[in-house]
XYZ file of C-alpha atoms in Angstrom:
583
model
C 9.639 -5.612 9.757
C 13.001 -4.482 11.620
C 15.790 -2.444 10.356
C 18.114 -5.199 11.117
C 16.450 -7.680 8.894
C 16.324 -5.120 5.994
C 19.958 -4.158 6.347
C 21.971 -5.419 2.978
C 24.109 -8.260 3.874
C 27.221 -8.831 1.454
C 25.200 -11.645 -0.596
C 22.441 -9.197 -0.387
C 24.436 -6.411 -1.680
C 26.014 -8.624 -4.542
C 22.463 -9.365 -5.732
C 21.366 -5.965 -5.481
C 24.108 -4.798 -8.030
C 23.165 -7.717 -10.391
C 19.328 -6.728 -10.300
C 20.431 -3.026 -10.872
C 22.690 -4.015 -14.049
C 20.825 -6.979 -15.560
C 17.514 -6.488 -16.677
C 17.253 -10.231 -17.493
C 17.705 -10.679 -13.623
C 15.059 -8.016 -12.755
C 12.582 -9.984 -14.739
C 13.564 -13.005 -13.159
C 12.667 -11.247 -9.677
C 9.609 -9.749 -10.951
C 7.988 -13.647 -11.830
C 9.306 -14.567 -8.369
C 7.322 -11.875 -7.012
C 4.250 -12.898 -9.425
C 4.555 -16.172 -8.033
C 4.284 -15.161 -4.297
C 1.295 -12.862 -5.365
C -0.598 -15.433 -7.093
C -0.057 -17.938 -3.912
C -1.495 -14.927 -1.734
C -4.355 -14.235 -4.188
C -5.231 -17.900 -3.920
C -4.869 -17.816 -0.202
C -7.066 -14.789 0.306
C -9.780 -15.953 -1.964
C -10.038 -19.403 -0.401
C -10.005 -17.648 3.434
C -12.823 -15.208 2.396
C -15.009 -17.917 1.010
C -14.457 -20.049 4.114
C -15.356 -17.385 6.138
C -18.589 -16.927 4.080
C -19.210 -20.562 3.739
C -19.016 -20.817 7.459
C -21.188 -17.895 8.375
C -23.707 -18.241 5.565
C -23.722 -21.935 4.934
C -22.809 -21.644 1.370
C -22.074 -24.567 -0.757
C -18.686 -24.955 -2.718
C -19.999 -23.157 -5.871
C -22.281 -20.749 -4.083
C -21.613 -16.983 -3.845
C -23.010 -14.774 -1.034
C -24.475 -11.806 -3.487
C -25.907 -14.870 -5.565
C -28.271 -16.187 -2.928
C -32.097 -15.572 -3.215
C -32.528 -15.472 0.441
C -30.584 -15.691 3.710
C -32.112 -16.754 7.062
C -32.201 -13.695 9.206
C -29.923 -15.346 12.323
C -27.170 -15.855 9.678
C -27.279 -12.045 8.851
C -25.829 -11.826 12.407
C -22.652 -12.261 11.033
C -22.327 -8.777 9.565
C -22.253 -7.032 13.382
C -20.041 -10.017 14.324
C -17.804 -9.049 11.795
C -17.813 -5.396 12.834
C -16.963 -6.693 16.339
C -13.692 -8.180 15.094
C -13.119 -5.205 13.147
C -13.570 -3.275 16.466
C -10.716 -5.790 18.071
C -8.489 -4.968 15.451
C -8.856 -1.022 15.767
C -8.520 -1.440 19.779
C -5.278 -3.279 19.098
C -3.727 -0.638 17.004
C -5.190 2.375 18.544
C -1.452 3.500 19.685
C -0.523 3.254 16.060
C -1.553 7.034 15.041
C -0.400 6.695 11.271
C -2.911 5.716 8.741
C -1.455 2.558 6.979
C -0.114 3.086 3.579
C -1.596 1.355 0.686
C 0.040 0.403 -2.564
C -0.930 3.944 -4.397
C 0.235 6.009 -1.739
C 3.455 4.235 -1.051
C 4.428 4.541 -4.902
C 3.571 7.967 -4.959
C 4.864 9.449 -1.631
C 7.375 6.728 -0.266
C 9.201 5.282 -3.255
C 7.290 1.933 -3.090
C 8.057 1.138 0.570
C 5.423 -0.250 2.427
C 5.646 -1.330 6.209
C 5.112 -4.819 6.631
C 2.588 -4.024 9.518
C 0.623 -1.868 7.172
C 0.450 -4.939 4.567
C -0.899 -7.218 7.404
C -2.928 -4.579 8.571
C -5.029 -3.650 5.398
C -5.326 -7.280 3.977
C -6.676 -8.286 7.464
C -9.094 -5.665 7.862
C -10.195 -6.243 4.267
C -10.477 -9.993 4.549
C -12.646 -9.664 7.629
C -14.877 -7.119 6.142
C -15.349 -9.264 2.758
C -15.489 -12.652 4.898
C -18.229 -11.602 7.190
C -20.230 -10.256 4.041
C -19.917 -6.378 4.202
C -20.557 -4.896 0.614
C -16.605 -4.505 -0.230
C -14.610 -6.332 -2.109
C -11.213 -8.159 -1.804
C -9.265 -6.267 -4.543
C -7.607 -4.062 -1.959
C -6.446 -7.002 0.170
C -5.148 -8.519 -3.231
C -3.423 -5.531 -4.401
C -1.865 -4.787 -0.736
C -0.684 -8.330 -0.480
C 1.180 -8.664 -3.711
C 2.314 -4.959 -3.425
C 3.275 -5.437 0.284
C 5.584 -8.684 -0.320
C 7.064 -7.183 -3.432
C 7.858 -4.061 -1.417
C 9.546 -6.457 1.599
C 11.788 -8.231 -0.983
C 12.845 -5.210 -2.665
C 13.541 -3.551 0.382
C 15.554 -6.475 1.596
C 17.406 -6.318 -1.547
C 17.762 -2.404 -0.887
C 16.576 -1.987 -4.676
C 16.754 1.716 -5.722
C 13.723 4.161 -5.888
C 12.053 3.191 -9.336
C 13.031 -0.424 -9.218
C 11.056 -0.758 -6.220
C 8.142 1.171 -7.412
C 7.955 -1.209 -10.459
C 8.374 -4.130 -8.466
C 5.423 -2.976 -6.070
C 3.429 -2.325 -9.032
C 4.044 -5.776 -10.360
C 3.313 -7.470 -7.228
C -0.110 -5.668 -6.981
C -0.917 -5.930 -10.623
C 0.009 -9.709 -10.599
C -2.505 -10.291 -7.444
C -5.316 -8.761 -9.137
C -4.564 -10.681 -12.397
C -4.501 -13.853 -10.554
C -8.003 -12.926 -8.907
C -9.625 -12.293 -12.492
C -7.687 -14.710 -14.417
C -6.774 -12.178 -16.387
C -2.973 -11.118 -16.975
C -3.286 -7.984 -19.157
C -5.704 -6.447 -16.773
C -3.328 -7.101 -13.870
C -0.556 -5.549 -16.118
C -2.323 -2.638 -16.884
C -3.839 -2.180 -13.236
C -0.020 -1.730 -12.281
C 0.833 0.543 -15.198
C -2.226 2.925 -14.621
C -3.097 2.683 -11.004
C -0.238 1.531 -9.025
C 3.050 2.681 -10.942
C 1.261 5.990 -12.659
C 3.283 5.573 -16.120
C 3.571 3.163 -18.756
C 7.160 2.855 -19.945
C 9.457 0.380 -21.997
C 11.662 -0.502 -18.628
C 8.430 -1.603 -16.843
C 6.688 -3.761 -19.423
C 8.705 -6.885 -19.107
C 8.856 -7.219 -15.556
C 5.358 -6.465 -14.731
C 3.798 -8.659 -17.792
C 6.074 -11.436 -16.250
C 4.936 -10.790 -12.787
C 0.943 -11.260 -13.844
C 1.818 -13.902 -16.270
C 3.413 -15.967 -13.451
C 0.659 -15.106 -10.859
C -2.188 -16.323 -13.008
C -0.573 -19.672 -14.072
C 0.015 -20.024 -10.251
C -3.464 -19.389 -9.149
C -4.885 -21.734 -11.940
C -2.339 -24.480 -10.739
C -3.555 -24.179 -7.282
C -7.168 -24.543 -8.571
C -8.377 -20.897 -7.620
C -11.475 -19.954 -8.971
C -11.106 -16.541 -10.844
C -13.717 -13.908 -11.062
C -14.841 -14.700 -14.478
C -17.289 -12.385 -15.946
C -19.275 -14.904 -18.193
C -20.733 -12.801 -20.836
C -20.380 -12.203 -24.548
C -21.473 -9.616 -27.092
C -24.686 -10.304 -28.704
C -25.222 -8.287 -31.845
C -22.934 -6.437 -34.531
C -22.157 -2.816 -33.441
C -22.941 0.011 -35.830
C -21.294 3.831 -35.424
C -24.328 4.964 -33.626
C -23.523 2.411 -31.073
C -20.447 4.152 -30.360
C -22.053 7.449 -29.961
C -24.911 6.045 -27.492
C -22.328 4.182 -25.486
C -20.102 7.008 -25.006
C -22.890 8.984 -23.528
C -23.598 6.021 -21.184
C -19.826 6.477 -20.227
C -20.241 10.373 -19.251
C -23.408 9.193 -17.290
C -21.462 6.527 -15.797
C -18.812 9.253 -15.047
C -21.427 11.195 -13.256
C -22.730 8.300 -11.116
C -19.241 7.199 -10.089
C -18.268 11.112 -9.011
C -21.615 10.970 -6.943
C -21.033 7.458 -5.565
C -17.366 8.390 -4.163
C -18.904 11.817 -2.750
C -21.527 9.801 -1.024
C -18.961 7.719 0.818
C -16.895 10.622 1.780
C -19.678 12.466 2.862
C -21.018 8.959 5.162
C -17.559 8.904 6.853
C -17.728 12.452 7.658
C -21.140 12.189 9.270
C -20.202 9.144 10.906
C -16.931 11.065 12.454
C -19.358 14.104 13.508
C -21.695 11.548 15.649
C -18.744 11.228 18.141
C -18.998 7.289 17.793
C -16.026 5.414 18.957
C -13.862 4.346 16.054
C -14.090 0.946 17.414
C -17.878 0.831 17.537
C -18.399 2.179 13.934
C -18.158 -1.442 12.377
C -20.483 -3.031 14.622
C -23.011 -0.128 14.070
C -22.508 -0.696 10.374
C -22.956 -4.173 10.256
C -26.119 -3.909 12.083
C -27.570 -1.272 9.603
C -26.503 -3.922 6.776
C -28.962 -6.238 8.283
C -32.444 -4.871 6.694
C -30.502 -4.057 3.397
C -29.606 -7.785 3.186
C -33.142 -8.850 3.878
C -34.306 -6.664 1.092
C -31.888 -7.970 -1.157
C -28.746 -10.462 -0.525
C -27.559 -9.210 -4.009
C -26.326 -5.864 -1.971
C -23.920 -8.352 0.112
C -19.980 -8.633 -0.330
C -18.513 -7.831 -3.433
C -21.276 -8.771 -5.841
C -19.645 -11.776 -7.865
C -22.827 -13.846 -7.747
C -25.340 -10.977 -8.313
C -23.318 -9.978 -11.420
C -23.763 -13.240 -13.001
C -27.393 -13.330 -12.283
C -28.366 -9.896 -13.583
C -26.254 -9.710 -16.689
C -28.588 -11.340 -19.439
C -30.755 -12.302 -16.548
C -33.788 -10.020 -18.062
C -34.814 -8.722 -14.816
C -37.434 -5.852 -14.942
C -36.138 -2.537 -14.829
C -37.827 -1.974 -11.402
C -35.837 -4.933 -10.284
C -32.521 -3.810 -11.644
C -33.089 -0.223 -10.131
C -33.990 -1.778 -6.745
C -30.771 -3.680 -6.592
C -28.805 -0.730 -8.053
C -30.045 1.444 -5.154
C -29.506 -1.179 -2.318
C -25.880 -1.928 -3.634
C -25.108 1.646 -3.558
C -26.559 2.092 0.173
C -24.949 -0.873 1.349
C -21.415 0.362 -0.169
C -21.831 3.805 1.543
C -22.886 2.156 4.811
C -20.187 -0.369 4.708
C -17.326 2.127 4.192
C -18.996 4.806 6.008
C -18.946 2.930 8.974
C -15.410 1.506 9.028
C -15.531 -1.552 6.967
C -12.155 -1.851 5.103
C -12.090 -2.696 1.387
C -12.455 -1.132 -2.014
C -15.326 -0.219 -4.623
C -13.315 -2.250 -7.601
C -15.784 -4.954 -8.268
C -18.755 -2.875 -6.661
C -18.136 -0.375 -9.290
C -18.134 -3.212 -11.873
C -21.645 -4.815 -10.774
C -23.109 -1.202 -10.284
C -21.894 -0.115 -13.754
C -23.500 -3.393 -15.115
C -26.813 -2.578 -13.648
C -26.632 1.067 -14.826
C -26.084 -0.230 -18.310
C -29.125 -2.313 -18.356
C -31.267 0.056 -16.520
C -30.506 3.103 -19.062
C -30.869 0.622 -22.049
C -34.431 -0.480 -20.539
C -35.301 3.261 -20.426
C -34.096 3.830 -23.653
C -36.238 1.095 -25.432
C -39.280 2.759 -24.029
C -38.514 5.236 -26.563
C -40.618 4.386 -29.648
C -38.499 4.110 -33.093
C -35.155 4.038 -30.969
C -32.010 2.132 -32.620
C -32.384 -0.968 -30.492
C -29.579 -1.816 -27.808
C -28.511 -4.938 -26.507
C -28.674 -5.130 -22.574
C -25.953 -7.406 -22.473
C -23.671 -4.989 -24.334
C -24.949 -1.919 -22.134
C -24.011 -4.142 -19.094
C -20.466 -4.601 -20.438
C -19.974 -0.805 -21.241
C -21.562 0.299 -18.153
C -19.553 -2.158 -16.293
C -16.116 -0.800 -17.794
C -17.245 2.878 -17.693
C -18.476 2.936 -14.111
C -15.522 1.085 -12.924
C -13.101 3.784 -14.792
C -15.016 6.433 -12.846
C -14.309 4.758 -9.495
C -11.218 3.032 -9.770
C -9.176 4.856 -12.818
C -7.791 2.800 -15.639
C -9.400 2.945 -18.922
C -7.359 0.377 -20.706
C -7.398 -1.950 -17.433
C -11.014 -2.095 -17.614
C -11.430 -2.209 -21.518
C -9.023 -5.487 -21.262
C -10.953 -6.863 -18.434
C -13.865 -7.001 -20.841
C -11.514 -8.167 -23.787
C -10.335 -11.026 -21.706
C -13.626 -12.018 -20.385
C -15.464 -11.843 -23.589
C -12.700 -12.433 -26.233
C -14.795 -9.954 -28.590
C -12.581 -7.085 -30.077
C -15.811 -5.356 -31.404
C -17.403 -4.890 -27.886
C -14.068 -3.833 -26.479
C -13.585 -1.101 -29.035
C -16.933 0.455 -27.987
C -16.086 -0.077 -24.237
C -12.644 1.518 -24.582
C -14.750 4.641 -26.154
C -17.103 4.735 -23.146
C -14.298 4.444 -20.794
C -12.211 7.257 -22.343
C -15.330 9.454 -22.204
C -15.820 8.494 -18.417
C -12.136 8.924 -17.773
C -12.020 12.416 -19.108
C -14.934 13.490 -17.458
C -14.191 12.461 -14.093
C -10.358 13.935 -14.507
C -12.156 17.514 -15.940
C -14.853 17.914 -13.055
C -13.570 15.522 -10.243
C -9.881 14.882 -10.565
C -9.481 11.786 -8.388
C -10.058 7.998 -8.456
C -11.585 6.675 -5.235
C -8.119 5.838 -3.391
C -6.755 9.187 -4.459
C -9.918 10.811 -3.392
C -9.892 9.464 0.208
C -6.193 10.209 0.226
C -7.112 14.045 -0.689
C -9.705 14.102 2.016
C -6.782 13.115 4.548
C -4.860 16.316 3.270
C -2.708 14.836 0.545
C -2.111 16.017 -2.795
C -2.027 12.778 -4.691
C -3.972 12.821 -7.928
C -2.140 9.440 -9.052
C 0.451 6.975 -8.488
C 3.015 8.988 -10.289
C 6.473 9.517 -8.050
C 6.018 13.076 -6.164
C 7.597 11.640 -2.781
C 11.101 13.359 -3.824
C 9.174 16.456 -4.058
C 8.156 16.149 -0.422
C 11.756 15.087 0.612
C 13.248 18.431 -1.110
C 12.366 20.639 1.504
C 13.280 24.351 2.185
C 15.839 23.395 5.033
C 17.989 20.782 2.621
C 18.022 23.464 -0.375
C 18.563 26.630 1.413
C 21.789 28.817 1.834
C 22.633 29.161 5.527
C 24.024 32.166 6.802
C 23.041 34.817 4.445
C 23.901 38.549 4.594
C 22.033 40.319 7.721
C 21.708 43.410 9.083
C 20.059 45.503 11.730
C 16.841 47.521 10.186
C 18.051 50.399 12.039
C 21.215 50.715 9.953
C 21.461 53.971 8.159
C 21.493 53.767 4.192
C 25.346 55.468 4.061
C 26.448 52.414 6.716
C 24.674 49.989 4.586
C 26.416 50.844 1.400
C 29.898 50.784 3.063
C 29.140 47.234 4.548
C 27.434 45.948 1.545
C 29.077 47.523 -1.699
C 27.526 46.801 -5.055
C 28.492 43.285 -6.332
C 29.067 41.702 -2.949
C 25.562 40.559 -2.611
C 22.040 41.038 -4.164
C 20.112 41.031 -0.927
C 20.294 41.532 2.625
C 17.889 40.132 5.252
C 16.812 42.348 8.046
C 17.434 41.066 11.524
C 16.301 43.186 14.666
C 18.104 42.937 18.050
C 15.973 40.060 19.075
C 17.572 38.088 16.257
C 14.029 38.151 14.433
C 13.186 38.417 10.580
C 12.168 41.848 9.915
C 12.088 41.999 5.937
C 14.454 41.839 3.048
C 16.296 44.927 1.271
C 17.535 44.374 -2.338
C 20.902 45.728 -2.374
C 20.493 47.901 -5.857
C 17.647 49.398 -4.201
C 19.527 51.132 -1.380
C 22.057 52.293 -3.890
C 19.544 53.698 -6.261
C 17.795 55.527 -3.509
C 18.080 59.485 -3.763
C 16.810 60.336 -0.101
C 18.752 61.262 2.975
C 21.918 58.881 3.451
C 20.823 58.878 7.135
C 17.541 56.959 6.810
C 17.071 53.422 8.107
C 17.336 51.033 5.768
C 14.012 49.644 7.274
C 12.292 52.085 5.046
C 13.020 49.986 1.938
C 12.387 46.404 3.417
C 10.175 44.217 1.493
C 8.356 40.765 2.037
C 8.288 41.236 5.817
C 5.358 38.683 6.130
C 6.330 36.551 3.271
C 8.769 33.674 4.757
C 9.457 29.891 3.896
C 9.230 27.521 6.494
C 11.985 24.798 6.768
C 9.972 21.982 5.911
C 7.982 23.392 3.201
C 8.361 20.857 0.183
C 9.843 22.340 -3.220
C 6.073 22.402 -4.673
C 5.027 24.971 -2.191
C 8.288 26.831 -2.071
C 7.542 27.304 -6.099
C 3.886 28.260 -5.408
C 5.217 30.965 -2.616
C 7.515 32.238 -5.324
C 4.690 32.801 -7.725
C 2.323 34.243 -5.608
C 4.570 36.773 -4.019
C 6.272 37.863 -6.960
C 9.837 37.461 -5.093
C 13.071 36.685 -6.354
C 14.439 35.691 -2.724
C 12.954 34.622 0.165
C 14.235 34.074 3.924
C 13.851 30.800 5.760
C 12.588 31.255 9.311
C 11.682 28.852 12.075
C 8.551 29.092 14.335
C 9.808 32.031 16.116
C 10.894 34.031 12.760
C 14.407 33.377 13.389
C 16.613 33.358 10.202
C 17.587 30.251 9.406
C 18.685 30.545 5.521
C 17.805 32.045 2.362
C 16.458 30.514 -1.105
C 16.494 32.394 -4.634
C 13.491 31.258 -7.299
C 16.507 30.791 -9.870
C 18.218 28.038 -7.582
C 14.809 26.541 -6.616
C 13.487 25.961 -10.146
C 17.126 24.799 -11.377
C 16.808 21.957 -8.668
C 13.456 21.127 -9.578
C 14.152 20.766 -13.283
C 17.446 18.421 -12.320
C 15.101 16.376 -10.263
C 12.739 16.056 -12.874
C 15.230 15.068 -15.493
C 16.975 12.491 -12.993
C 13.432 10.856 -12.316
C 12.975 10.634 -16.063
C 16.320 8.957 -16.448
C 15.264 6.522 -13.681
C 11.938 5.908 -15.205
C 12.920 4.955 -18.410
C 16.233 3.088 -17.358
C 18.559 5.316 -19.168
C 22.119 6.161 -17.807
């Protein structure tokens, strides 16, 4: 999208003032975004189903993962989809930057998502899911909803926090429309995209998700309903047993995320061209699909078949392993998508498998496979995607049962706590971490990157030659004139720092060179270091002052720890005022 298009006109500037000053108008804007997100979610879902219906001969009510058998010739759709992705990779190969998703946009870029990135992520995910690869459409839903919100917000030139809330509202609205679950969509926005739950964001986010769900239902879109209900009354011991299930799901979730990253790294080490990877991946998925079609696509049809289907433990375990393998192969070889619904499906399988094993022990407290499936579904999804309230509300909106929801919340909190303690990332932030980012959630840390040493440093600090004598230094820099002096050799390069007080306190010969008292010769700041890195450098070195130098060690300026920490505190206060809508 061109800068000319995003440049505010007089009308847009007036609208921006209205949205900044009136909460009601901003809520109306969020409703408009929700309607757009609902339309996009319905379109994406219908398009993906059309692709799968055409390629696999599905009927209107069929789901690919719910088929009992797929003719082998139909499975050529998998490498065919990889071929289409290869073409997309070749088209964008000169675009070196990785596409920005909604989580990264809100964490680092103030909610700004380039229109091109929205089209790229949504298109690649649509092709991947449409050809049957073991990935979900949720990444496309969130990207499309958040992307259209970002585009509108940038056009209106909204302030940073308002844009982040609007992007979260758009992404959550699209997810809510896909599942027919407005509360799930709202908390997806709060926990996963915005990274905070504040009074200022409640009304616009909830309004957007409600508008999206109503829009999708009006269009006749089929939501991803999870048809299951709790089958027994729950006692205190059930809470304890399902809490343990939550911990097991956390371990499995961590293992799954590490397996995907290991597969991606292994594929990169093969030197296989990037464009060829999805073609090879699609070919590798064929034998998995022949063994069990339940491993294909996101897993909606298979979830309905397996919850309460009274399958044997061996059959459930086989489907679980094949689905894990299919997801790892799909993502490892370049198919685009996420593990949102796959983790729900895998968690449901895991809950039933563990319940079956538990019931083999004589005299134990009986557990319901359906309840275990619901608990495992939410707990594993929390481990992979994050958002304990999001997944708990998904179960509530699916079952309308507060009893099982309370147990699910217990398990999801246990799962979330263990993942944070032992791993620290969701699937989206883990992949960003592997790229070298420091994101652990969608909380806004972009301002920390923009606040660099170059922007904060004091230019033209006091400097002196290292060969200057003690007596000459005392005459040139009397006490009170400056607290420190940077040493700069005759080539103009940094040679250390001398505290003024240390020179005046020295009792040695006044003719000695001040270089003898120089400190921090090898501890410097680069101009592009962020404020977080700068504070870490001060902590490690124990210094009060540090020089800012370029690549050639030429002095650019100086920073004091006191000033840096004051700027950090001021920015934290400002961001909190923006977050809570205070003046």
